Amino acid sequence: MDLGTLHKNIVYKNQGTPYSLTRTITKNGQPDILFHWHTDVELIYVHEGTAQFHIDYDYFNSEAGDIILIRPNALHSIHPIENRRHYMDAINFHLDLMGYSAMDQASIDYLQPLYNGQLDFVHVIKPNQPAYTDIRQCLLDAMKIGYYRTKYFEFQLKAQLNQLFYLLFENGYVISKEQTLEGYRKEEKIRTIIDYISAHYQEELTIDQLAKICGYSDTHFMNFFKKHLGVSCIEYVIQFRLRKAAELLQHSTLPVLEIATQSGFNNLSNFNRQFKKYYQLTPSQYRKK
């Protein structure tokens, strides 16, 4: 499949067919794709390079040719590896696209348990694993259909995704997920904190404030955050704000000072220093590239 013209992400969620296509190229020196979660399934094909993936409590390094599967509501992040470029395409879609809301047997037995976390994907499929060739072709064809959007493509896309899910279930890439009540509560705390930071990143955020949301002491909260998200809470907030700033630099004409303020930085020199640390460019240079 040639999606060489996919220079920007495509979202069609407000046009009656809930899916999006994204192309992501990361390299060392850029902020992580930070821990986040969404109600969509995310299916990824790695074209080139390696990066560290963190999906729920599973860590692994991707390789070219990997197919990566992320269930709805899974916490996940991507961390660039030193001196390595990572290039991937992804399709995200809500299970409604496959009939999740219908009360038929397929939804009850397979889609609803996957959405609710009773079932989970095997997170990565390697080229030497069963049915890899068929699954890869099916995934790339689904992306191609979603990209070109020819007449009646909706039927093709649904059919392709249903075939893909058949292959995943048939070949053992969907498994039962056992989770304790304690594990569930920890995941909920992480989601709550991520959502809070996302909603309030423009404001002053303190460890004490975030710790109280979890009902933890400051020290316990900092240890909890670092253990489960792989970075300190302060580092996470900085990287989150920098990504918001990078988006504004690319897609607006706002002055750098205003972008810094809107992204949660109250000191321009600190913003410039942090931005250059992660992007290897000043904000003005980044805007011009």
XYZ file of C-alpha atoms in Angstrom, residues 50-232:
183
model
C 12.380 1.163 16.816
C 10.781 2.854 19.820
C 9.752 1.764 23.295
C 6.036 1.079 23.641
C 4.303 0.944 27.004
C 0.784 -0.519 26.885
C -0.844 -0.935 30.279
C 1.871 -2.847 32.186
C 3.644 -4.255 29.125
C 6.920 -2.779 27.830
C 8.528 -3.714 24.510
C 10.662 -2.237 21.746
C 9.043 -2.131 18.328
C 10.769 -3.212 15.113
C 10.063 -2.657 11.427
C 7.207 -4.897 10.315
C 5.566 -5.111 13.736
C 1.797 -4.934 14.009
C 0.811 -3.346 17.317
C -2.671 -3.756 18.785
C -4.137 -1.471 21.457
C -7.553 -2.186 22.958
C -10.069 0.522 23.900
C -9.272 2.349 27.162
C -5.717 0.959 27.392
C -3.108 3.305 28.830
C -0.251 3.622 26.337
C 2.787 5.700 25.412
C 5.700 5.712 22.956
C 9.245 6.687 23.917
C 11.884 7.471 21.238
C 15.112 5.480 21.514
C 18.443 7.267 21.241
C 19.540 7.964 17.669
C 16.700 5.883 16.229
C 13.951 7.132 13.942
C 10.513 5.504 14.243
C 7.938 5.662 11.461
C 4.450 4.174 11.799
C 0.920 4.401 10.446
C -2.146 3.837 12.612
C -5.870 3.488 12.215
C -8.082 4.328 15.185
C -11.755 3.447 15.216
C -14.579 3.015 17.671
C -16.050 -0.456 17.912
C -19.373 1.082 16.869
C -17.949 0.857 13.362
C -18.150 -2.933 13.747
C -21.546 -3.108 15.416
C -20.576 -2.716 19.072
C -23.900 -1.035 19.884
C -25.939 -3.805 18.280
C -27.094 -6.459 20.721
C -26.109 -9.361 18.485
C -24.029 -12.352 19.530
C -20.762 -11.058 18.058
C -21.064 -7.836 20.036
C -22.029 -9.604 23.269
C -19.366 -12.321 23.039
C -16.425 -10.417 21.537
C -16.719 -6.649 21.095
C -18.231 -5.706 24.447
C -15.733 -7.815 26.466
C -12.895 -6.209 24.482
C -14.236 -2.726 25.176
C -14.825 -3.485 28.870
C -11.345 -4.929 29.385
C -12.355 -8.556 29.913
C -10.519 -9.373 26.692
C -7.250 -7.873 25.504
C -5.054 -7.993 22.431
C -1.670 -9.625 22.295
C 0.107 -6.304 21.946
C 2.553 -7.048 19.149
C 2.533 -9.465 16.206
C 5.931 -10.243 14.653
C 6.541 -11.232 11.008
C 7.341 -14.839 11.972
C 4.090 -15.400 13.880
C 0.982 -17.264 12.646
C -1.178 -15.541 10.012
C 1.087 -12.480 10.018
C 1.015 -12.049 6.238
C -2.789 -12.174 6.065
C -3.209 -9.860 9.066
C -0.689 -7.362 7.700
C -2.366 -7.274 4.303
C -5.801 -6.902 5.873
C -4.624 -4.015 8.075
C -2.890 -2.172 5.231
C -5.920 -2.651 2.993
C -8.171 -1.179 5.714
C -5.890 1.863 5.926
C -5.916 2.212 2.147
C -9.726 2.049 2.028
C -9.979 4.636 4.806
C -7.535 6.903 3.036
C -8.967 6.899 -0.486
C -12.652 6.881 0.554
C -14.026 5.759 -2.808
C -17.773 5.447 -3.364
C -19.383 2.965 -0.944
C -16.076 2.675 0.946
C -17.986 2.389 4.243
C -19.058 -1.152 3.322
C -15.508 -2.051 2.306
C -14.001 -0.650 5.500
C -16.436 -2.504 7.759
C -15.879 -5.734 5.834
C -12.099 -5.341 6.034
C -12.134 -4.671 9.777
C -14.459 -7.609 10.398
C -12.086 -9.861 8.446
C -9.162 -8.473 10.420
C -10.877 -9.176 13.745
C -11.762 -12.671 12.560
C -8.061 -13.316 11.883
C -7.046 -11.895 15.274
C -9.559 -14.005 17.203
C -8.996 -17.127 15.087
C -5.218 -17.038 15.551
C -5.180 -16.385 19.294
C -4.266 -12.698 19.292
C -7.225 -11.824 21.536
C -6.921 -13.236 25.034
C -8.757 -13.192 28.342
C -7.548 -10.435 30.633
C -7.446 -11.144 34.338
C -7.385 -8.029 36.482
C -7.612 -7.612 40.235
C -9.754 -4.952 41.861
C -6.543 -3.274 43.043
C -5.200 -3.181 39.468
C -8.460 -1.712 38.204
C -8.387 1.019 40.859
C -4.797 1.928 39.978
C -5.689 2.254 36.288
C -8.637 4.469 37.171
C -6.398 6.750 39.254
C -3.953 7.048 36.348
C -6.750 7.875 33.909
C -8.156 10.461 36.319
C -4.773 12.187 36.658
C -4.107 12.128 32.900
C -7.547 13.609 32.227
C -7.034 16.275 34.906
C -3.669 17.352 33.483
C -5.170 17.434 29.987
C -7.988 19.706 31.178
C -5.878 21.996 33.399
C -2.393 22.126 31.795
C -2.790 25.881 31.178
C -3.096 26.453 34.916
C -0.549 26.093 37.684
C -0.296 22.419 38.649
C 1.371 21.270 41.863
C 2.293 17.840 43.167
C 0.231 18.494 46.287
C -2.827 19.319 44.193
C -2.500 16.188 42.012
C -1.691 13.940 44.968
C -4.909 14.973 46.704
C -6.937 13.893 43.655
C -5.565 10.373 44.180
C -5.832 10.522 47.955
C -2.061 10.010 48.299
C 0.713 11.819 50.122
C 3.047 13.828 47.892
C 5.848 11.259 48.179
C 3.602 8.266 47.532
C 2.007 10.013 44.567
C 5.368 10.849 42.953
C 6.538 7.238 43.357
C 3.212 5.903 42.054
C 3.295 8.169 38.998
C 6.906 7.362 38.073
C 6.381 3.626 38.556
C 3.306 3.375 36.338
C 4.011 6.037 33.706
C 7.775 5.756 33.401
C 8.457 9.489 33.873
C 8.112 11.847 36.803
